């Protein structure tokens, strides 16, 4: 569901490209298909697809993950892991929905500095203070955002790694 929602902006551009009145007689050979795809007006649409895929798709993915986290996954609680199937499923699902590199894509898009990245982490459930600088912080392995707590005036190095859980708790 998240992947489908993430691809909707690209689909909108593709629908616009295909519905535009182009050279369309019967495509009988590979040459006809190649000419159909390489019509000069389509080049702008291909560029637009690349731009949309790198700008809108990560933000749509983040919005979908935020909605699913609030409605289905819920809040993670501190303490030892219980191996109930529901808790393991919730952790696995969050790990698949927003792995660290996907959050990094959003960080690269909006800027890794103070404001918006802090807002994103707060929306995911983290307790985050003011004036925090995240210059390419490694969010890989960070799944339980509700367990992250960072105070005011913190600067993370570029090689910092954030982990909120170990094998025990």
PDB file of N, CA, C and O in Angstrom, residues 56-116:
ATOM      1  N   UNK A  56       8.894  14.285  -4.876  1.00  0.00           N
ATOM      2  CA  UNK A  56       7.559  14.050  -4.317  1.00  0.00           C
ATOM      3  C   UNK A  56       7.421  12.656  -3.704  1.00  0.00           C
ATOM      4  O   UNK A  56       6.780  12.498  -2.662  1.00  0.00           O
ATOM      5  N   UNK A  57       8.013  11.653  -4.309  1.00  0.00           N
ATOM      6  CA  UNK A  57       7.828  10.276  -3.828  1.00  0.00           C
ATOM      7  C   UNK A  57       8.301  10.060  -2.391  1.00  0.00           C
ATOM      8  O   UNK A  57       7.583   9.438  -1.608  1.00  0.00           O
ATOM      9  N   UNK A  58       9.490  10.557  -1.990  1.00  0.00           N
ATOM     10  CA  UNK A  58       9.876  10.369  -0.582  1.00  0.00           C
ATOM     11  C   UNK A  58       8.925  11.060   0.395  1.00  0.00           C
ATOM     12  O   UNK A  58       8.647  10.531   1.477  1.00  0.00           O
ATOM     13  N   UNK A  59       8.395  12.212   0.026  1.00  0.00           N
ATOM     14  CA  UNK A  59       7.468  12.919   0.920  1.00  0.00           C
ATOM     15  C   UNK A  59       6.128  12.201   1.016  1.00  0.00           C
ATOM     16  O   UNK A  59       5.526  12.124   2.097  1.00  0.00           O
ATOM     17  N   UNK A  60       5.650  11.648  -0.106  1.00  0.00           N
ATOM     18  CA  UNK A  60       4.403  10.879  -0.081  1.00  0.00           C
ATOM     19  C   UNK A  60       4.592   9.615   0.748  1.00  0.00           C
ATOM     20  O   UNK A  60       3.723   9.233   1.530  1.00  0.00           O
ATOM     21  N   UNK A  61       5.745   8.970   0.600  1.00  0.00           N
ATOM     22  CA  UNK A  61       6.047   7.783   1.407  1.00  0.00           C
ATOM     23  C   UNK A  61       6.041   8.124   2.897  1.00  0.00           C
ATOM     24  O   UNK A  61       5.478   7.397   3.709  1.00  0.00           O
ATOM     25  N   UNK A  62       6.669   9.234   3.256  1.00  0.00           N
ATOM     26  CA  UNK A  62       6.705   9.649   4.655  1.00  0.00           C
ATOM     27  C   UNK A  62       5.301   9.901   5.186  1.00  0.00           C
ATOM     28  O   UNK A  62       4.958   9.468   6.293  1.00  0.00           O
ATOM     29  N   UNK A  63       4.461  10.572   4.405  1.00  0.00           N
ATOM     30  CA  UNK A  63       3.083  10.833   4.840  1.00  0.00           C
ATOM     31  C   UNK A  63       2.309   9.529   5.029  1.00  0.00           C
ATOM     32  O   UNK A  63       1.572   9.371   6.016  1.00  0.00           O
ATOM     33  N   UNK A  64       2.502   8.573   4.119  1.00  0.00           N
ATOM     34  CA  UNK A  64       1.811   7.285   4.246  1.00  0.00           C
ATOM     35  C   UNK A  64       2.302   6.516   5.469  1.00  0.00           C
ATOM     36  O   UNK A  64       1.504   5.914   6.195  1.00  0.00           O
ATOM     37  N   UNK A  65       3.598   6.549   5.721  1.00  0.00           N
ATOM     38  CA  UNK A  65       4.148   5.855   6.885  1.00  0.00           C
ATOM     39  C   UNK A  65       3.650   6.503   8.171  1.00  0.00           C
ATOM     40  O   UNK A  65       3.310   5.806   9.138  1.00  0.00           O
ATOM     41  N   UNK A  66       3.594   7.833   8.201  1.00  0.00           N
ATOM     42  CA  UNK A  66       3.072   8.514   9.393  1.00  0.00           C
ATOM     43  C   UNK A  66       1.632   8.105   9.671  1.00  0.00           C
ATOM     44  O   UNK A  66       1.259   7.844  10.817  1.00  0.00           O
ATOM     45  N   UNK A  67       0.824   8.027   8.629  1.00  0.00           N
ATOM     46  CA  UNK A  67      -0.574   7.620   8.807  1.00  0.00           C
ATOM     47  C   UNK A  67      -0.672   6.182   9.312  1.00  0.00           C
ATOM     48  O   UNK A  67      -1.443   5.890  10.232  1.00  0.00           O
ATOM     49  N   UNK A  68       0.123   5.285   8.737  1.00  0.00           N
ATOM     50  CA  UNK A  68       0.093   3.887   9.177  1.00  0.00           C
ATOM     51  C   UNK A  68       0.643   3.722  10.590  1.00  0.00           C
ATOM     52  O   UNK A  68       0.152   2.906  11.359  1.00  0.00           O
ATOM     53  N   UNK A  69       1.651   4.503  10.924  1.00  0.00           N
ATOM     54  CA  UNK A  69       2.211   4.409  12.283  1.00  0.00           C
ATOM     55  C   UNK A  69       1.173   4.850  13.309  1.00  0.00           C
ATOM     56  O   UNK A  69       1.013   4.215  14.351  1.00  0.00           O
ATOM     57  N   UNK A  70       0.449   5.906  13.018  1.00  0.00           N
ATOM     58  CA  UNK A  70      -0.562   6.396  13.970  1.00  0.00           C
ATOM     59  C   UNK A  70      -1.750   5.453  14.073  1.00  0.00           C
ATOM     60  O   UNK A  70      -2.300   5.261  15.144  1.00  0.00           O
ATOM     61  N   UNK A  71      -2.153   4.845  12.953  1.00  0.00           N
ATOM     62  CA  UNK A  71      -3.383   4.044  12.968  1.00  0.00           C
ATOM     63  C   UNK A  71      -3.163   2.567  13.264  1.00  0.00           C
ATOM     64  O   UNK A  71      -3.925   1.976  14.013  1.00  0.00           O
ATOM     65  N   UNK A  72      -2.122   1.956  12.701  1.00  0.00           N
ATOM     66  CA  UNK A  72      -1.957   0.510  12.805  1.00  0.00           C
ATOM     67  C   UNK A  72      -0.827   0.110  13.748  1.00  0.00           C
ATOM     68  O   UNK A  72      -1.020  -0.718  14.631  1.00  0.00           O
ATOM     69  N   UNK A  73       0.334   0.684  13.584  1.00  0.00           N
ATOM     70  CA  UNK A  73       1.505   0.237  14.343  1.00  0.00           C
ATOM     71  C   UNK A  73       1.439   0.696  15.794  1.00  0.00           C
ATOM     72  O   UNK A  73       1.668  -0.079  16.705  1.00  0.00           O
ATOM     73  N   UNK A  74       1.142   1.952  16.012  1.00  0.00           N
ATOM     74  CA  UNK A  74       1.036   2.460  17.374  1.00  0.00           C
ATOM     75  C   UNK A  74       2.378   2.841  17.969  1.00  0.00           C
ATOM     76  O   UNK A  74       3.383   2.954  17.286  1.00  0.00           O
ATOM     77  N   UNK A  75       2.386   3.024  19.276  1.00  0.00           N
ATOM     78  CA  UNK A  75       3.556   3.513  19.992  1.00  0.00           C
ATOM     79  C   UNK A  75       4.366   2.342  20.548  1.00  0.00           C
ATOM     80  O   UNK A  75       3.812   1.390  21.075  1.00  0.00           O
ATOM     81  N   UNK A  76       5.685   2.446  20.437  1.00  0.00           N
ATOM     82  CA  UNK A  76       6.579   1.452  21.010  1.00  0.00           C
ATOM     83  C   UNK A  76       6.840   1.804  22.469  1.00  0.00           C
ATOM     84  O   UNK A  76       7.039   2.965  22.815  1.00  0.00           O
ATOM     85  N   UNK A  77       6.870   0.787  23.313  1.00  0.00           N
ATOM     86  CA  UNK A  77       7.082   0.973  24.745  1.00  0.00           C
ATOM     87  C   UNK A  77       8.496   0.530  25.119  1.00  0.00           C
ATOM     88  O   UNK A  77       8.992  -0.461  24.594  1.00  0.00           O
ATOM     89  N   UNK A  78       9.150   1.230  26.071  1.00  0.00           N
ATOM     90  CA  UNK A  78      10.476   0.801  26.506  1.00  0.00           C
ATOM     91  C   UNK A  78      10.396  -0.458  27.364  1.00  0.00           C
ATOM     92  O   UNK A  78       9.350  -0.791  27.901  1.00  0.00           O
ATOM     93  N   UNK A  79      11.527  -1.147  27.471  1.00  0.00           N
ATOM     94  CA  UNK A  79      11.601  -2.341  28.293  1.00  0.00           C
ATOM     95  C   UNK A  79      12.044  -3.538  27.491  1.00  0.00           C
ATOM     96  O   UNK A  79      12.281  -3.436  26.285  1.00  0.00           O
ATOM     97  N   UNK A  80      12.160  -4.666  28.164  1.00  0.00           N
ATOM     98  CA  UNK A  80      12.593  -5.886  27.451  1.00  0.00           C
ATOM     99  C   UNK A  80      11.608  -6.273  26.352  1.00  0.00           C
ATOM    100  O   UNK A  80      10.409  -6.055  26.486  1.00  0.00           O
ATOM    101  N   UNK A  81      12.155  -6.824  25.300  1.00  0.00           N
ATOM    102  CA  UNK A  81      11.309  -7.265  24.201  1.00  0.00           C
ATOM    103  C   UNK A  81      10.506  -8.479  24.650  1.00  0.00           C
ATOM    104  O   UNK A  81      11.038  -9.415  25.223  1.00  0.00           O
ATOM    105  N   UNK A  82       9.241  -8.425  24.351  1.00  0.00           N
ATOM    106  CA  UNK A  82       8.443  -9.636  24.496  1.00  0.00           C
ATOM    107  C   UNK A  82       8.308 -10.218  23.106  1.00  0.00           C
ATOM    108  O   UNK A  82       8.192  -9.491  22.135  1.00  0.00           O
ATOM    109  N   UNK A  83       8.361 -11.485  23.017  1.00  0.00           N
ATOM    110  CA  UNK A  83       8.347 -12.105  21.697  1.00  0.00           C
ATOM    111  C   UNK A  83       6.936 -12.475  21.265  1.00  0.00           C
ATOM    112  O   UNK A  83       6.723 -13.492  20.614  1.00  0.00           O
ATOM    113  N   UNK A  84       5.985 -11.622  21.601  1.00  0.00           N
ATOM    114  CA  UNK A  84       4.633 -11.860  21.104  1.00  0.00           C
ATOM    115  C   UNK A  84       4.606 -11.550  19.615  1.00  0.00           C
ATOM    116  O   UNK A  84       5.322 -10.678  19.128  1.00  0.00           O
ATOM    117  N   UNK A  85       3.800 -12.250  18.905  1.00  0.00           N
ATOM    118  CA  UNK A  85       3.742 -12.094  17.456  1.00  0.00           C
ATOM    119  C   UNK A  85       3.308 -10.687  17.055  1.00  0.00           C
ATOM    120  O   UNK A  85       3.791 -10.139  16.069  1.00  0.00           O
ATOM    121  N   UNK A  86       2.423 -10.089  17.820  1.00  0.00           N
ATOM    122  CA  UNK A  86       1.950  -8.745  17.497  1.00  0.00           C
ATOM    123  C   UNK A  86       3.082  -7.727  17.605  1.00  0.00           C
ATOM    124  O   UNK A  86       3.254  -6.898  16.721  1.00  0.00           O
ATOM    125  N   UNK A  87       3.870  -7.796  18.672  1.00  0.00           N
ATOM    126  CA  UNK A  87       4.964  -6.833  18.835  1.00  0.00           C
ATOM    127  C   UNK A  87       6.068  -7.064  17.815  1.00  0.00           C
ATOM    128  O   UNK A  87       6.642  -6.104  17.296  1.00  0.00           O
ATOM    129  N   UNK A  88       6.357  -8.311  17.519  1.00  0.00           N
ATOM    130  CA  UNK A  88       7.356  -8.598  16.492  1.00  0.00           C
ATOM    131  C   UNK A  88       6.885  -8.126  15.121  1.00  0.00           C
ATOM    132  O   UNK A  88       7.662  -7.590  14.336  1.00  0.00           O
ATOM    133  N   UNK A  89       5.600  -8.293  14.829  1.00  0.00           N
ATOM    134  CA  UNK A  89       5.047  -7.828  13.558  1.00  0.00           C
ATOM    135  C   UNK A  89       5.109  -6.307  13.451  1.00  0.00           C
ATOM    136  O   UNK A  89       5.470  -5.768  12.408  1.00  0.00           O
ATOM    137  N   UNK A  90       4.773  -5.625  14.539  1.00  0.00           N
ATOM    138  CA  UNK A  90       4.820  -4.158  14.528  1.00  0.00           C
ATOM    139  C   UNK A  90       6.235  -3.659  14.259  1.00  0.00           C
ATOM    140  O   UNK A  90       6.439  -2.748  13.461  1.00  0.00           O
ATOM    141  N   UNK A  91       7.226  -4.255  14.904  1.00  0.00           N
ATOM    142  CA  UNK A  91       8.615  -3.842  14.704  1.00  0.00           C
ATOM    143  C   UNK A  91       9.067  -4.169  13.276  1.00  0.00           C
ATOM    144  O   UNK A  91       9.702  -3.356  12.613  1.00  0.00           O
ATOM    145  N   UNK A  92       8.746  -5.368  12.804  1.00  0.00           N
ATOM    146  CA  UNK A  92       9.116  -5.762  11.448  1.00  0.00           C
ATOM    147  C   UNK A  92       8.483  -4.834  10.425  1.00  0.00           C
ATOM    148  O   UNK A  92       9.118  -4.421   9.455  1.00  0.00           O
ATOM    149  N   UNK A  93       7.210  -4.517  10.621  1.00  0.00           N
ATOM    150  CA  UNK A  93       6.500  -3.651   9.687  1.00  0.00           C
ATOM    151  C   UNK A  93       7.113  -2.256   9.649  1.00  0.00           C
ATOM    152  O   UNK A  93       7.330  -1.699   8.570  1.00  0.00           O
ATOM    153  N   UNK A  94       7.440  -1.709  10.806  1.00  0.00           N
ATOM    154  CA  UNK A  94       8.058  -0.377  10.842  1.00  0.00           C
ATOM    155  C   UNK A  94       9.435  -0.406  10.199  1.00  0.00           C
ATOM    156  O   UNK A  94       9.826   0.535   9.526  1.00  0.00           O
ATOM    157  N   UNK A  95      10.149  -1.508  10.378  1.00  0.00           N
ATOM    158  CA  UNK A  95      11.467  -1.668   9.771  1.00  0.00           C
ATOM    159  C   UNK A  95      11.370  -1.685   8.245  1.00  0.00           C
ATOM    160  O   UNK A  95      12.230  -1.161   7.550  1.00  0.00           O
ATOM    161  N   UNK A  96      10.311  -2.271   7.717  1.00  0.00           N
ATOM    162  CA  UNK A  96      10.128  -2.358   6.272  1.00  0.00           C
ATOM    163  C   UNK A  96       9.543  -1.067   5.690  1.00  0.00           C
ATOM    164  O   UNK A  96       9.847  -0.699   4.569  1.00  0.00           O
ATOM    165  N   UNK A  97       8.682  -0.401   6.442  1.00  0.00           N
ATOM    166  CA  UNK A  97       8.032   0.805   5.932  1.00  0.00           C
ATOM    167  C   UNK A  97       8.990   1.982   5.826  1.00  0.00           C
ATOM    168  O   UNK A  97       8.947   2.732   4.858  1.00  0.00           O
ATOM    169  N   UNK A  98       9.815   2.174   6.841  1.00  0.00           N
ATOM    170  CA  UNK A  98      10.696   3.344   6.842  1.00  0.00           C
ATOM    171  C   UNK A  98      12.094   2.951   7.304  1.00  0.00           C
ATOM    172  O   UNK A  98      12.510   3.287   8.410  1.00  0.00           O
ATOM    173  N   UNK A  99      12.826   2.214   6.464  1.00  0.00           N
ATOM    174  CA  UNK A  99      14.204   1.918   6.832  1.00  0.00           C
ATOM    175  C   UNK A  99      15.027   3.201   6.837  1.00  0.00           C
ATOM    176  O   UNK A  99      14.612   4.225   6.282  1.00  0.00           O
ATOM    177  N   UNK A 100      16.175   3.148   7.479  1.00  0.00           N
ATOM    178  CA  UNK A 100      17.000   4.347   7.632  1.00  0.00           C
ATOM    179  C   UNK A 100      17.314   5.065   6.340  1.00  0.00           C
ATOM    180  O   UNK A 100      17.305   6.298   6.279  1.00  0.00           O
ATOM    181  N   UNK A 101      17.563   4.320   5.276  1.00  0.00           N
ATOM    182  CA  UNK A 101      17.912   4.994   4.018  1.00  0.00           C
ATOM    183  C   UNK A 101      16.730   5.758   3.432  1.00  0.00           C
ATOM    184  O   UNK A 101      16.910   6.761   2.757  1.00  0.00           O
ATOM    185  N   UNK A 102      15.507   5.319   3.684  1.00  0.00           N
ATOM    186  CA  UNK A 102      14.333   6.055   3.205  1.00  0.00           C
ATOM    187  C   UNK A 102      14.162   7.353   3.994  1.00  0.00           C
ATOM    188  O   UNK A 102      13.775   8.376   3.441  1.00  0.00           O
ATOM    189  N   UNK A 103      14.454   7.316   5.289  1.00  0.00           N
ATOM    190  CA  UNK A 103      14.414   8.543   6.083  1.00  0.00           C
ATOM    191  C   UNK A 103      15.547   9.470   5.663  1.00  0.00           C
ATOM    192  O   UNK A 103      15.374  10.688   5.642  1.00  0.00           O
ATOM    193  N   UNK A 104      16.690   8.897   5.279  1.00  0.00           N
ATOM    194  CA  UNK A 104      17.798   9.701   4.771  1.00  0.00           C
ATOM    195  C   UNK A 104      17.405  10.429   3.485  1.00  0.00           C
ATOM    196  O   UNK A 104      17.815  11.561   3.272  1.00  0.00           O
ATOM    197  N   UNK A 105      16.614   9.771   2.614  1.00  0.00           N
ATOM    198  CA  UNK A 105      16.151  10.426   1.388  1.00  0.00           C
ATOM    199  C   UNK A 105      15.359  11.683   1.713  1.00  0.00           C
ATOM    200  O   UNK A 105      15.523  12.717   1.073  1.00  0.00           O
ATOM    201  N   UNK A 106      14.499  11.590   2.705  1.00  0.00           N
ATOM    202  CA  UNK A 106      13.727  12.758   3.129  1.00  0.00           C
ATOM    203  C   UNK A 106      14.664  13.808   3.695  1.00  0.00           C
ATOM    204  O   UNK A 106      14.525  14.997   3.420  1.00  0.00           O
ATOM    205  N   UNK A 107      15.647  13.371   4.484  1.00  0.00           N
ATOM    206  CA  UNK A 107      16.620  14.304   5.049  1.00  0.00           C
ATOM    207  C   UNK A 107      17.412  15.033   3.987  1.00  0.00           C
ATOM    208  O   UNK A 107      17.649  16.235   4.086  1.00  0.00           O
ATOM    209  N   UNK A 108      17.809  14.339   2.939  1.00  0.00           N
ATOM    210  CA  UNK A 108      18.545  14.984   1.849  1.00  0.00           C
ATOM    211  C   UNK A 108      17.653  15.956   1.088  1.00  0.00           C
ATOM    212  O   UNK A 108      18.119  16.973   0.580  1.00  0.00           O
ATOM    213  N   UNK A 109      16.392  15.650   1.020  1.00  0.00           N
ATOM    214  CA  UNK A 109      15.447  16.479   0.279  1.00  0.00           C
ATOM    215  C   UNK A 109      15.112  17.766   1.035  1.00  0.00           C
ATOM    216  O   UNK A 109      15.106  18.845   0.452  1.00  0.00           O
ATOM    217  N   UNK A 110      14.829  17.646   2.316  1.00  0.00           N
ATOM    218  CA  UNK A 110      14.385  18.814   3.089  1.00  0.00           C
ATOM    219  C   UNK A 110      15.512  19.527   3.802  1.00  0.00           C
ATOM    220  O   UNK A 110      15.322  20.612   4.337  1.00  0.00           O
ATOM    221  N   UNK A 111      16.668  18.922   3.835  1.00  0.00           N
ATOM    222  CA  UNK A 111      17.792  19.505   4.543  1.00  0.00           C
ATOM    223  C   UNK A 111      17.974  18.807   5.868  1.00  0.00           C
ATOM    224  O   UNK A 111      17.007  18.551   6.581  1.00  0.00           O
ATOM    225  N   UNK A 112      19.197  18.504   6.190  1.00  0.00           N
ATOM    226  CA  UNK A 112      19.468  17.736   7.403  1.00  0.00           C
ATOM    227  C   UNK A 112      19.631  18.633   8.620  1.00  0.00           C
ATOM    228  O   UNK A 112      19.982  18.161   9.680  1.00  0.00           O
ATOM    229  N   UNK A 113      19.386  19.906   8.475  1.00  0.00           N
ATOM    230  CA  UNK A 113      19.576  20.813   9.596  1.00  0.00           C
ATOM    231  C   UNK A 113      18.373  20.820  10.518  1.00  0.00           C
ATOM    232  O   UNK A 113      17.551  19.928  10.498  1.00  0.00           O
ATOM    233  N   UNK A 114      18.219  21.817  11.290  1.00  0.00           N
ATOM    234  CA  UNK A 114      17.319  21.889  12.435  1.00  0.00           C
ATOM    235  C   UNK A 114      15.858  21.531  12.190  1.00  0.00           C
ATOM    236  O   UNK A 114      15.406  20.457  12.550  1.00  0.00           O
ATOM    237  N   UNK A 115      15.102  22.420  11.635  1.00  0.00           N
ATOM    238  CA  UNK A 115      13.662  22.430  11.720  1.00  0.00           C
ATOM    239  C   UNK A 115      12.886  21.231  11.236  1.00  0.00           C
ATOM    240  O   UNK A 115      12.261  20.532  12.012  1.00  0.00           O
ATOM    241  N   UNK A 116      12.903  20.991   9.951  1.00  0.00           N
ATOM    242  CA  UNK A 116      11.956  20.027   9.405  1.00  0.00           C
ATOM    243  C   UNK A 116      12.294  18.595   9.796  1.00  0.00           C
ATOM    244  O   UNK A 116      11.406  17.799  10.061  1.00  0.00           O
TER     245      UNK A 116
END
